[in-house]
Each structure stands twice: as C-alpha cells, then as structure tokens.
Amino acid sequence: MASVRAFLGGVGFFVQGLRWMARHPGSWLFGLLPAVVTAVLYIGVLIFLGTRADDISAYFTPFADDWNAALRNTMRAVIAIVVFGAGLAVAVLTFTPITLTIGDPFYQKLSERVEESYGEVPEGIDESLWRSIVRSVKDSLATLGYALLFTVPLFFLGFVPGVGQTVVPVLGALVSGFFLTAELTTLAMERRGILRKERFAILRANKATAVGFGVVTFLIFLVPLGAIIAMPVAVAGAAIMVRLNLAAASEGTAAPDARVG
C-alpha cells in the first residue's frame, strides 16, 4: 500500500509541475524551444528511416535475392518493420537526454526558476561549462546503456504471442519511466552536488515515486507532440520532486518513498 501511495505521489509531482507551468506560461514557452529543435531532428530521421526501411532491409539480406518472391518480400517486410520499430524505440529512449543536452542552458534556468519559487536555490557544482557538458554527455550515455540492458530484451520479447501484447508493454513503461526520471532529475540533483552513482542510489531507494513520475511522463511523451509540450512540465516536476522528496530522503530526513509531496 505504501508503494502505491508513493507511486501516486510520483504522478502527483508531474501534476505539480503542470500547475507551476500553468502559473508561469512564459517559462513554458521558454522551455519548449529545445524540445521543438530535437523533435524536428528526430522526425526527419524517422521519416528517412520509414521511407528507406525497405532498402535497408534489402541491403542486409542479399542472400534472399534468389528466394521465392512471396517468402523474400515477407521476410524483408518483417525486417523493415523491426528496423523502423527499433529506430522509434531508440528515439523514445534518447529524446529526453538529447533534448536536455541541446537545451541545457534553457532547462538549467527553468529548473532554477522553479526552485526559486520554493525558496533558496542550491549553488551547484563549481566547474567550467565544457566540463559540465562532457560530464552530462557521459552520464546520459551511461544511463542509456543501463536502459538498453532492459529495453533490448523487452523489445524482442514483444514478438512473443500473448506476453508481447500484455506483460511487455507494462514492463517497458515501468523501465522507461524509471530511466526518464533518472534523466529529468539530473539538473536539480547536480545542483546539490549529487552525481550519477549517488543519484541512482537515491532513485532506487525511492523507486515507486521515481517510477510513478516517470511512467506518467513516458505515456504523455508517446502522444503525438506530447514530448514537446510536456518537456518543460517534466523538468519543473522533477525539480519539485527533488526539492520536496528525493533530496530530503538523501539527507536522511525522510524514509525511502515516505514523502510524496
């Protein structure tokens, strides 16, 4: 029961981010810019992949040129679908870290504005912009690597009849939600000097809250244009969640998954 309350608390932090944005529409528009840029790039890549999936499939299966036409076309159609599906899955997994990297100055400022509305803003890590970008990219790659350890097996399990249409989508949403939260909470946690290893330890200790926040974000991101519109909301909600729940838990002032804001 406590885990359910913590999960719903995580969802509640996204709602709090939405409320904050509704009160500060200028900040919402400010935060849309990097998401729009990333979305345009990704849409272009996916259109290319979708229109060339058949050619890619044929390129990697020259051994099938002499097969029966029906068998050859069926196999290549399946491979083309898998190629496009894999590209779409990678796009979903990488949209947030790429957007946060492209829009780092925007989202840093947005996250700080959210925290200012709650009181004093932590000073953050004293390092050069270049070093900050390099560390951010390394952390995002590490997080993506962890995510792929789970999502790649789930992708192939998706082709298993029954399981692929029921269990796998649920597990995929939970896994993707957790790693989305890991990315989105980076700004507010690093502002407190909490780097990747400690950050993941905090998220694991508050897993239900982290998953609740991430799952609602993930589901909204799947809606057409949802990722663009909801990205500033997710950044704001993550800042609120870290300030009211996760940072306090890391300091020992709250039990894991206890404070749901």
Short mmCIF file of C-alpha atoms in Angstrom, two decimals:
data_model
loop_
_atom_site.label_atom_id
_atom_site.label_comp_id
_atom_site.label_asym_id
_atom_site.label_seq_id
_atom_site.Cartn_x
_atom_site.Cartn_y
_atom_site.Cartn_z
CA MET A 1 0.00 0.00 0.00
CA ALA A 2 2.85 2.39 0.81
CA SER A 3 4.36 1.69 -2.62
CA VAL A 4 1.05 2.53 -4.29
CA ARG A 5 0.86 5.83 -2.38
CA ALA A 6 4.47 6.60 -3.33
CA PHE A 7 3.75 5.75 -6.99
CA LEU A 8 0.75 8.09 -6.98
CA GLY A 9 2.92 10.67 -5.24
CA GLY A 10 5.33 10.48 -8.15
CA VAL A 11 2.42 11.10 -10.53
CA GLY A 12 1.45 14.00 -8.27
CA PHE A 13 4.83 15.67 -8.76
CA PHE A 14 4.19 15.74 -12.51
CA VAL A 15 0.83 17.38 -11.78
CA GLN A 16 2.62 19.92 -9.58
CA GLY A 17 4.96 20.66 -12.48
CA LEU A 18 1.92 21.18 -14.71
CA ARG A 19 0.39 23.59 -12.18
CA TRP A 20 3.64 25.52 -11.91
CA MET A 21 3.81 25.89 -15.68
CA ALA A 22 0.18 26.99 -15.85
CA ARG A 23 1.08 29.82 -13.43
CA HIS A 24 4.21 30.71 -15.45
CA PRO A 25 3.26 30.39 -19.16
CA GLY A 26 6.30 32.42 -20.22
CA SER A 27 8.59 29.78 -18.73
CA TRP A 28 6.60 27.10 -20.54
CA LEU A 29 7.22 28.75 -23.92
CA PHE A 30 10.87 29.26 -22.94
CA GLY A 31 11.22 25.54 -22.23
CA LEU A 32 9.54 24.47 -25.48
CA LEU A 33 12.36 25.69 -27.73
CA PRO A 34 14.92 22.87 -27.20
CA ALA A 35 12.17 20.22 -27.40
CA VAL A 36 10.97 21.64 -30.73
CA VAL A 37 14.52 21.58 -32.15
CA THR A 38 15.07 17.97 -31.04
CA ALA A 39 11.65 16.88 -32.32
CA VAL A 40 12.32 18.35 -35.78
CA LEU A 41 15.64 16.45 -35.95
CA TYR A 42 14.05 13.19 -34.80
CA ILE A 43 11.05 13.49 -37.12
CA GLY A 44 13.43 13.98 -40.05
CA VAL A 45 15.44 10.88 -39.10
CA LEU A 46 12.30 8.76 -38.59
CA ILE A 47 10.82 9.88 -41.93
CA PHE A 48 14.07 8.92 -43.62
CA LEU A 49 14.11 5.58 -41.81
CA GLY A 50 10.47 4.92 -42.65
CA THR A 51 10.88 5.67 -46.35
CA ARG A 52 14.15 3.74 -46.66
CA ALA A 53 13.36 0.79 -44.36
CA ASP A 54 12.71 -1.49 -47.35
CA ASP A 55 16.03 -0.54 -48.94
CA ILE A 56 17.86 -1.10 -45.64
CA SER A 57 16.21 -4.50 -45.28
CA ALA A 58 17.20 -5.48 -48.82
CA TYR A 59 20.77 -4.26 -48.28
CA PHE A 60 21.25 -6.55 -45.27
CA THR A 61 19.60 -9.60 -46.88
CA PRO A 62 21.29 -10.10 -50.28
CA PHE A 63 21.18 -13.85 -49.65
CA ALA A 64 17.40 -13.72 -50.15
CA ASP A 65 17.55 -12.35 -53.72
CA ASP A 66 17.04 -15.82 -55.20
CA TRP A 67 14.28 -16.86 -52.79
CA ASN A 68 10.64 -17.29 -53.71
CA ALA A 69 9.22 -13.75 -54.17
CA ALA A 70 6.48 -14.15 -51.54
CA LEU A 71 8.89 -15.51 -48.91
CA ARG A 72 11.55 -12.90 -49.71
CA ASN A 73 9.10 -9.99 -49.55
CA THR A 74 7.53 -11.24 -46.33
CA MET A 75 10.89 -11.62 -44.60
CA ARG A 76 12.10 -8.20 -45.75
CA ALA A 77 8.82 -6.57 -44.72
CA VAL A 78 9.22 -8.01 -41.22
CA ILE A 79 12.84 -6.80 -41.03
CA ALA A 80 11.77 -3.35 -42.28
CA ILE A 81 9.17 -3.16 -39.51
CA VAL A 82 11.77 -4.23 -36.94
CA VAL A 83 14.23 -1.62 -38.25
CA PHE A 84 11.67 1.17 -38.00
CA GLY A 85 10.44 -0.10 -34.62
CA ALA A 86 14.00 -0.15 -33.29
CA GLY A 87 14.54 3.39 -34.56
CA LEU A 88 11.34 4.53 -32.86
CA ALA A 89 12.34 2.83 -29.60
CA VAL A 90 15.77 4.50 -29.70
CA ALA A 91 14.08 7.85 -30.39
CA VAL A 92 11.84 7.46 -27.33
CA LEU A 93 14.80 6.44 -25.15
CA THR A 94 17.11 9.19 -26.32
CA PHE A 95 14.69 12.11 -26.79
CA THR A 96 14.97 13.30 -23.20
CA PRO A 97 18.80 13.15 -22.81
CA ILE A 98 19.34 14.72 -26.25
CA THR A 99 16.82 17.48 -25.52
CA LEU A 100 18.37 18.14 -22.11
CA THR A 101 21.84 18.30 -23.70
CA ILE A 102 20.77 20.62 -26.51
CA GLY A 103 18.75 22.80 -24.18
CA ASP A 104 20.99 22.65 -21.12
CA PRO A 105 21.13 26.46 -20.60
CA PHE A 106 17.34 26.68 -21.08
CA TYR A 107 16.50 23.87 -18.67
CA GLN A 108 19.10 24.91 -16.11
CA LYS A 109 17.42 28.31 -15.98
CA LEU A 110 13.93 26.80 -15.93
CA SER A 111 14.82 24.41 -13.12
CA GLU A 112 16.34 27.29 -11.13
CA ARG A 113 13.18 29.38 -11.60
CA VAL A 114 11.09 26.53 -10.22
CA GLU A 115 13.34 26.22 -7.18
CA GLU A 116 13.38 29.99 -6.63
CA SER A 117 9.61 29.88 -6.21
CA TYR A 118 10.14 27.47 -3.29
CA GLY A 119 12.96 29.39 -1.60
CA GLU A 120 16.75 29.42 -1.75
CA VAL A 121 18.41 27.77 -4.76
CA PRO A 122 21.44 25.49 -4.10
CA GLU A 123 24.67 26.88 -5.57
CA GLY A 124 25.53 23.84 -7.66
CA ILE A 125 28.87 22.39 -8.76
CA ASP A 126 31.67 24.86 -9.47
CA GLU A 127 33.03 23.72 -12.86
CA SER A 128 33.52 25.04 -16.37
CA LEU A 129 30.74 24.86 -18.97
CA TRP A 130 32.82 22.50 -21.14
CA ARG A 131 33.48 20.09 -18.28
CA SER A 132 29.80 20.22 -17.33
CA ILE A 133 28.76 19.32 -20.89
CA VAL A 134 31.27 16.45 -21.11
CA ARG A 135 30.11 15.02 -17.78
CA SER A 136 26.48 15.41 -18.80
CA VAL A 137 27.06 13.52 -22.06
CA LYS A 138 28.95 10.73 -20.25
CA ASP A 139 26.17 10.41 -17.67
CA SER A 140 23.50 10.30 -20.38
CA LEU A 141 25.40 7.58 -22.26
CA ALA A 142 25.77 5.56 -19.07
CA THR A 143 22.06 5.93 -18.33
CA LEU A 144 21.19 4.94 -21.90
CA GLY A 145 23.43 1.88 -21.57
CA TYR A 146 21.61 0.77 -18.42
CA ALA A 147 18.26 1.38 -20.10
CA LEU A 148 19.22 -0.71 -23.13
CA LEU A 149 20.13 -3.65 -20.88
CA PHE A 150 16.42 -3.82 -20.04
CA THR A 151 14.71 -2.49 -23.14
CA VAL A 152 16.53 -4.59 -25.78
CA PRO A 153 15.37 -7.93 -24.26
CA LEU A 154 11.88 -6.46 -23.80
CA PHE A 155 11.84 -5.40 -27.45
CA PHE A 156 12.44 -8.97 -28.63
CA LEU A 157 10.01 -10.37 -26.04
CA GLY A 158 7.43 -8.14 -27.65
CA PHE A 159 7.26 -10.59 -30.56
CA VAL A 160 6.23 -13.46 -28.24
CA PRO A 161 2.46 -14.06 -28.64
CA GLY A 162 0.45 -13.18 -25.56
CA VAL A 163 3.33 -11.94 -23.42
CA GLY A 164 4.39 -9.38 -26.02
CA GLN A 165 0.96 -7.76 -26.05
CA THR A 166 0.30 -7.76 -22.29
CA VAL A 167 3.24 -8.05 -19.91
CA VAL A 168 5.96 -6.48 -22.08
CA PRO A 169 4.24 -3.08 -22.64
CA VAL A 170 3.71 -2.70 -18.88
CA LEU A 171 7.30 -3.65 -18.04
CA GLY A 172 8.53 -1.38 -20.83
CA ALA A 173 6.62 1.59 -19.41
CA LEU A 174 7.96 0.94 -15.89
CA VAL A 175 11.57 0.59 -17.04
CA SER A 176 11.40 3.57 -19.40
CA GLY A 177 9.70 5.62 -16.69
CA PHE A 178 12.47 4.96 -14.18
CA PHE A 179 15.22 5.97 -16.58
CA LEU A 180 13.28 9.03 -17.73
CA THR A 181 13.17 10.14 -14.10
CA ALA A 182 16.90 9.50 -13.82
CA GLU A 183 17.50 11.91 -16.71
CA LEU A 184 14.98 14.55 -15.65
CA THR A 185 16.17 14.78 -12.04
CA THR A 186 19.80 15.28 -13.09
CA LEU A 187 19.63 19.10 -13.13
CA ALA A 188 18.19 19.51 -9.64
CA MET A 189 20.35 16.79 -8.12
CA GLU A 190 23.60 18.05 -9.63
CA ARG A 191 22.73 21.47 -8.25
CA ARG A 192 23.03 19.79 -4.86
CA GLY A 193 26.33 18.09 -5.70
CA ILE A 194 24.61 14.71 -6.15
CA LEU A 195 26.31 12.95 -9.06
CA ARG A 196 25.35 9.83 -11.03
CA LYS A 197 26.16 6.97 -8.63
CA GLU A 198 24.53 8.64 -5.65
CA ARG A 199 21.66 9.81 -7.85
CA PHE A 200 20.84 6.26 -8.90
CA ALA A 201 21.12 5.07 -5.30
CA ILE A 202 18.55 7.70 -4.25
CA LEU A 203 16.22 6.76 -7.09
CA ARG A 204 16.45 3.05 -6.26
CA ALA A 205 15.66 3.83 -2.61
CA ASN A 206 12.63 5.83 -3.79
CA LYS A 207 11.76 3.54 -6.68
CA ALA A 208 7.97 3.77 -6.52
CA THR A 209 7.99 7.57 -6.50
CA ALA A 210 10.55 7.69 -9.32
CA VAL A 211 8.62 5.18 -11.43
CA GLY A 212 5.30 6.95 -10.84
CA PHE A 213 6.71 10.24 -12.06
CA GLY A 214 8.49 8.60 -14.98
CA VAL A 215 5.58 6.45 -16.17
CA VAL A 216 3.15 9.35 -16.48
CA THR A 217 5.85 11.33 -18.30
CA PHE A 218 6.63 8.39 -20.60
CA LEU A 219 2.95 7.86 -21.50
CA ILE A 220 2.45 11.54 -22.29
CA PHE A 221 5.65 11.54 -24.37
CA LEU A 222 4.13 8.76 -26.52
CA VAL A 223 1.23 11.02 -27.54
CA PRO A 224 1.91 12.93 -30.78
CA LEU A 225 3.53 16.27 -29.84
CA GLY A 226 3.25 15.23 -26.20
CA ALA A 227 7.02 15.13 -25.69
CA ILE A 228 7.38 18.69 -26.99
CA ILE A 229 4.58 20.18 -24.91
CA ALA A 230 5.28 18.18 -21.75
CA MET A 231 9.07 18.51 -21.62
CA PRO A 232 9.06 21.82 -19.65
CA VAL A 233 6.42 20.36 -17.33
CA ALA A 234 8.58 17.29 -16.71
CA VAL A 235 11.63 19.44 -15.92
CA ALA A 236 9.58 21.55 -13.49
CA GLY A 237 8.01 18.49 -11.86
CA ALA A 238 11.42 16.83 -11.49
CA ALA A 239 12.81 19.94 -9.78
CA ILE A 240 9.86 19.97 -7.36
CA MET A 241 10.19 16.24 -6.69
CA VAL A 242 13.90 16.51 -5.91
CA ARG A 243 13.39 19.52 -3.64
CA LEU A 244 10.42 18.16 -1.67
CA ASN A 245 11.15 14.44 -1.68
CA LEU A 246 14.36 12.98 -3.09
CA ALA A 247 16.92 15.47 -1.73
CA ALA A 248 15.35 15.25 1.72
CA ALA A 249 15.48 11.46 1.56
CA SER A 250 19.14 11.57 0.56
CA GLU A 251 19.92 13.61 3.67
CA GLY A 252 18.18 11.12 5.89
CA THR A 253 15.30 13.41 6.77
CA ALA A 254 12.76 11.11 5.13
CA ALA A 255 12.43 7.36 4.77
CA PRO A 256 12.55 5.92 1.25
CA ASP A 257 9.31 6.60 -0.63
CA ALA A 258 7.89 8.20 2.50
CA ARG A 259 7.43 11.83 1.47
CA VAL A 260 5.19 12.09 -1.57
CA GLY A 261 4.84 15.89 -1.55
#
